mmCIF file of C-alpha atoms in Angstrom:
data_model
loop_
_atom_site.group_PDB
_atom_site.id
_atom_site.type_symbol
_atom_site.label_atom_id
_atom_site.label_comp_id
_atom_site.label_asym_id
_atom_site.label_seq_id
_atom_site.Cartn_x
_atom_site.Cartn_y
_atom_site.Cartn_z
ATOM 1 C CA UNK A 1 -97.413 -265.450 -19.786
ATOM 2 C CA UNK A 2 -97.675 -262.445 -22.303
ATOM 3 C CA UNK A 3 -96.404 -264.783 -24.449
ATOM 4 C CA UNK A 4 -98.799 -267.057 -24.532
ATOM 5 C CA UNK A 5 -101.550 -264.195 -25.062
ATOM 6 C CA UNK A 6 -99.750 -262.728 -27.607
ATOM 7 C CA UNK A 7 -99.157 -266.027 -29.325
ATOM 8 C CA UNK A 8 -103.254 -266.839 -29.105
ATOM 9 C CA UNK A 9 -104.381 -263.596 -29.812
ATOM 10 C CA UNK A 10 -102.285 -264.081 -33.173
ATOM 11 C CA UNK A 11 -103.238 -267.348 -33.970
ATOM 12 C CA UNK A 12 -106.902 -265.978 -33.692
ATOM 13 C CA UNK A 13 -106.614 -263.444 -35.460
ATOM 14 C CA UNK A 14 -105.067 -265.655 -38.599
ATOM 15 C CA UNK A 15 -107.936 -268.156 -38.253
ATOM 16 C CA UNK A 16 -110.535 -264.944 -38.628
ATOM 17 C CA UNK A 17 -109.486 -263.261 -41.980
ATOM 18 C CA UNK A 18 -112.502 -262.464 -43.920
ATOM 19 C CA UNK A 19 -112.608 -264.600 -47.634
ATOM 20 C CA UNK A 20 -114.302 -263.355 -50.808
ATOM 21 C CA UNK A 21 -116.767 -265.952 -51.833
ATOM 22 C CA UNK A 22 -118.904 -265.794 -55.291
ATOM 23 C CA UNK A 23 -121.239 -267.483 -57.180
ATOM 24 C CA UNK A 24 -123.013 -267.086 -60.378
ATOM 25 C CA UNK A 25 -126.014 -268.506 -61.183
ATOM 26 C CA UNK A 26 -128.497 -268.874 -64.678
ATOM 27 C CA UNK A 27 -131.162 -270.433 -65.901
ATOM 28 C CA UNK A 28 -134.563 -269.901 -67.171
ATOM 29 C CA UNK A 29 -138.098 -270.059 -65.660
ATOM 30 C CA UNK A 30 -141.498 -269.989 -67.492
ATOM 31 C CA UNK A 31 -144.985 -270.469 -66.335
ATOM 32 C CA UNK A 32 -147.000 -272.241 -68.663
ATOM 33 C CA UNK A 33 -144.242 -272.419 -71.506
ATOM 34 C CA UNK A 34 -143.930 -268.580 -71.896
ATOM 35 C CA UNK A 35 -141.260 -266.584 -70.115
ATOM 36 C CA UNK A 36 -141.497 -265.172 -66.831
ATOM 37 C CA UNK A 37 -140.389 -261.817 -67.071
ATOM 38 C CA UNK A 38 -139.319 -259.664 -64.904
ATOM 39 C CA UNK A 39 -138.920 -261.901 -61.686
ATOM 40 C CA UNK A 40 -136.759 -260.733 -59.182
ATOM 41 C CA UNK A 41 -133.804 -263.361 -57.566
ATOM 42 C CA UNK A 42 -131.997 -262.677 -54.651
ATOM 43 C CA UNK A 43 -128.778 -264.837 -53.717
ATOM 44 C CA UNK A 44 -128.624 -265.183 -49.822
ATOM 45 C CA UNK A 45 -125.759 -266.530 -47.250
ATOM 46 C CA UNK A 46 -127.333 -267.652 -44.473
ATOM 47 C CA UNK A 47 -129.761 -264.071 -43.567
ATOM 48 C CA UNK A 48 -127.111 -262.015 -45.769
ATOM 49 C CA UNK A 49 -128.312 -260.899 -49.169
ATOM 50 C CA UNK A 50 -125.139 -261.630 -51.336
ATOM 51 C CA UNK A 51 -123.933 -258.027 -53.227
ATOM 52 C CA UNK A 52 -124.089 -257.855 -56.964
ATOM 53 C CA UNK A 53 -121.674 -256.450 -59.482
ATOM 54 C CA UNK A 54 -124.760 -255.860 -62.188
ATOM 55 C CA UNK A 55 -128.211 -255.117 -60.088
ATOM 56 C CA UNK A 56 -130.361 -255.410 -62.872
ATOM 57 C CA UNK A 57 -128.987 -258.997 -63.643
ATOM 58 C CA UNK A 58 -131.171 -259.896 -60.621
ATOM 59 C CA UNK A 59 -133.814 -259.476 -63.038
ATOM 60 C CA UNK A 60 -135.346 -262.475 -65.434
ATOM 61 C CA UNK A 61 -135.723 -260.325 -69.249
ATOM 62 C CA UNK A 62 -137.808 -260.704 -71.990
ATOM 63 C CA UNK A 63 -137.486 -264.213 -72.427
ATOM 64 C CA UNK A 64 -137.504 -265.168 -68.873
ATOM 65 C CA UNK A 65 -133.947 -265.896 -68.633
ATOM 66 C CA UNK A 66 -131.078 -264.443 -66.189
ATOM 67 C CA UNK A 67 -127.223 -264.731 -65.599
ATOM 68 C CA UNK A 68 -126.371 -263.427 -61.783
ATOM 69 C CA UNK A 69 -123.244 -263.093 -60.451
ATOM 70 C CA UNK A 70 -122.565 -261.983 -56.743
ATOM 71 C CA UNK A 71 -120.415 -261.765 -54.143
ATOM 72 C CA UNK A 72 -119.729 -261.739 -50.068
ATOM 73 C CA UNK A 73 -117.315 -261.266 -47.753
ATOM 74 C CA UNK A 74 -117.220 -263.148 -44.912
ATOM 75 C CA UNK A 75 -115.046 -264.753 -42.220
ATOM 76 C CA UNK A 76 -115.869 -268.472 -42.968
ATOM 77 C CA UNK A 77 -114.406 -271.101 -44.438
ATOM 78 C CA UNK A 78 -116.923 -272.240 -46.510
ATOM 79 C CA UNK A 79 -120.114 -271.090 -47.474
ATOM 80 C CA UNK A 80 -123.689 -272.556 -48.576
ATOM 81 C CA UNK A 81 -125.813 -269.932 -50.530
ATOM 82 C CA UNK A 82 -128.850 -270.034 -51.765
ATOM 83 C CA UNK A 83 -130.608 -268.531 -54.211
ATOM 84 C CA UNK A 84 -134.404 -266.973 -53.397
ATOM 85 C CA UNK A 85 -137.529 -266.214 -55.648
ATOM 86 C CA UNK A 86 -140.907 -265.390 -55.381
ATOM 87 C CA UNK A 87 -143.548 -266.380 -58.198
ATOM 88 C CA UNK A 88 -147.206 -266.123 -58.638
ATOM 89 C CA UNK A 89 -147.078 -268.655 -61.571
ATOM 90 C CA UNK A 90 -150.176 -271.611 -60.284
ATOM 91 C CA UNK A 91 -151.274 -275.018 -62.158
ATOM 92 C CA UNK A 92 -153.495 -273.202 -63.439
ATOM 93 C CA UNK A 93 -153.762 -269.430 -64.134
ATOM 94 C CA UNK A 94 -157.209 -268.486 -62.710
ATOM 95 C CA UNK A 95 -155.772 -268.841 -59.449
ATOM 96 C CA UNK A 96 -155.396 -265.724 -57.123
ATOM 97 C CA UNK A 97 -152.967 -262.756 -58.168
ATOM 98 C CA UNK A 98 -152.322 -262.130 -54.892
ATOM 99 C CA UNK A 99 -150.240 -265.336 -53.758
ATOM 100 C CA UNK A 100 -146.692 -265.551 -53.895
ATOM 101 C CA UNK A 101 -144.700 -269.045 -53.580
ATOM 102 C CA UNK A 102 -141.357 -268.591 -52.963
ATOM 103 C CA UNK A 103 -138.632 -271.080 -53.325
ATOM 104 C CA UNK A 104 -134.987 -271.623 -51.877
ATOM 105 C CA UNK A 105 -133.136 -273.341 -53.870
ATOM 106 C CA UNK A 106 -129.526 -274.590 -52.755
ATOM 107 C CA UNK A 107 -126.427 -273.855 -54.760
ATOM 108 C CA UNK A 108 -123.975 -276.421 -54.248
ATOM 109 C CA UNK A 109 -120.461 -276.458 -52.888
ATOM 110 C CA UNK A 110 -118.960 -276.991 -55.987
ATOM 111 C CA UNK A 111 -120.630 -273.558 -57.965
ATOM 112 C CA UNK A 112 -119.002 -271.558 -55.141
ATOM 113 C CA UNK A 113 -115.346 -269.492 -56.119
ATOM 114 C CA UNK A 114 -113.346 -268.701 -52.998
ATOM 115 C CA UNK A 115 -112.074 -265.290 -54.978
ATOM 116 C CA UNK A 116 -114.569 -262.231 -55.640
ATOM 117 C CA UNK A 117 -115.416 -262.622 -59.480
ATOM 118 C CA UNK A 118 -117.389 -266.376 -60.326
ATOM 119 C CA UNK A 119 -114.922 -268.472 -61.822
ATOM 120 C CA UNK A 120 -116.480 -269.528 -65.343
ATOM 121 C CA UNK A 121 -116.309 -273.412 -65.072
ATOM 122 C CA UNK A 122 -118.336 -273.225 -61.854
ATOM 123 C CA UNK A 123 -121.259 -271.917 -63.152
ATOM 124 C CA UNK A 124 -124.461 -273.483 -61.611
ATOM 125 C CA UNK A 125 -127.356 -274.116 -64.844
ATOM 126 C CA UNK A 126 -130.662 -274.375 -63.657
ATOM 127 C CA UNK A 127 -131.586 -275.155 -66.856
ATOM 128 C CA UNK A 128 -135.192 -274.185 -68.154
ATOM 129 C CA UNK A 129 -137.663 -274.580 -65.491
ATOM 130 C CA UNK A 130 -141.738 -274.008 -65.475
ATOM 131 C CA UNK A 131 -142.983 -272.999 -62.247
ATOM 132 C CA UNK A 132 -146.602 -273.717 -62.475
ATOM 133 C CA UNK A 133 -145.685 -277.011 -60.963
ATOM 134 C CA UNK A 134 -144.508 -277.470 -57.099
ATOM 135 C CA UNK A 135 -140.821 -277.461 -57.106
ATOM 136 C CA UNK A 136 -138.867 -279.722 -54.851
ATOM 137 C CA UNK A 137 -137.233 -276.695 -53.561
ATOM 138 C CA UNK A 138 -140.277 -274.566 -52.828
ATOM 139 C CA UNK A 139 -140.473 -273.640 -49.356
ATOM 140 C CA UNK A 140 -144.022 -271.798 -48.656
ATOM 141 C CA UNK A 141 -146.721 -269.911 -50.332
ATOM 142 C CA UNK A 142 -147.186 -266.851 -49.329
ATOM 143 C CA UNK A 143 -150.470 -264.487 -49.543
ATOM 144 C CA UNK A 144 -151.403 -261.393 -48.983
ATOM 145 C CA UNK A 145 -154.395 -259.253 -48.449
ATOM 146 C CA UNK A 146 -156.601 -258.549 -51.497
ATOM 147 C CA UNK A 147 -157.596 -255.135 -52.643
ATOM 148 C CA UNK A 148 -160.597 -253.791 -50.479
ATOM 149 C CA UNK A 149 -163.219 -252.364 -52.460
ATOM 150 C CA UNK A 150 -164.901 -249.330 -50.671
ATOM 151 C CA UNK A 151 -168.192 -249.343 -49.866
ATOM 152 C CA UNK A 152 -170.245 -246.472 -51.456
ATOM 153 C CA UNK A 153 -171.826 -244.096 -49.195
ATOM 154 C CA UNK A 154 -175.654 -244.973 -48.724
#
């Protein structure tokens, strides 16, 4: 009988060994054909924010273009991340400062390395994208309360 224990406990215990996953991700977003600088990206697994080798890379620059790497550890076989941004970039550009949409955009099986460092030919290019438009992968908008002006005293 301690046998059998022993043998499960084992088995379980090779079927949980935590596994490096990474990804790396670039691309380039605009809004309205000029860059969109400065926008932050996150890379998610499932509620877990993904850890990255270079912070600032989570960063678009000057041009509106990023290259993110990052990496998790986790006791899965598989894993489906997804990369996260929030944009205030509308159809048009009067539209209120103060709303956010935010979009989730899948990285497929195939861009994910089962070591810690991204291998290079799994890469996932988002190519160039403008994000006044709605994007397929856009999941809400999100706004928050505007500035309250104070009322002079009468």
């Amino acid at each position: 009988m301690k046998c059998v224990f022993l043998f499960a406990v084992l088995i379980g215990s090779v079927f949980c060994v935590e596994r490096d996953f990474s990804v790396r991700v670039k691309g380039q977003f605009l809004c309205h054909d000029k860059p969109s600088v400065s926008l932050p990206l996150d890379i998610y697994y499932q509620s877990n924010i993904m850890l990255y080798p270079d912070y600032m890379a989570r960063f678009t620059d000057a041009e509106g273009k990023f290259d993110l790497a990052a990496n998790i550890k986790v006791d899965e076989y598989m894993i489906d991340p997804y990369i996260v941004f929030r944009h205030d970039c509308w159809e048009r550009p009067e539209m209120p400062g103060r709303c956010k949409r935010k979009i989730m955009w899948r990285i497929p099986g195939m861009n994910v390395t089962a070591k810690k460092v991204p291998e290079e030919n799994r890469i996932f290019n988002i190519g160039t994208v403008d994000l006044r438009f709605k994007h397929e992968h856009e999941v809400r908008t999100i706004c928050g309360i505007g500035k309250l002006s104070k009322k002079s005293p009468e």
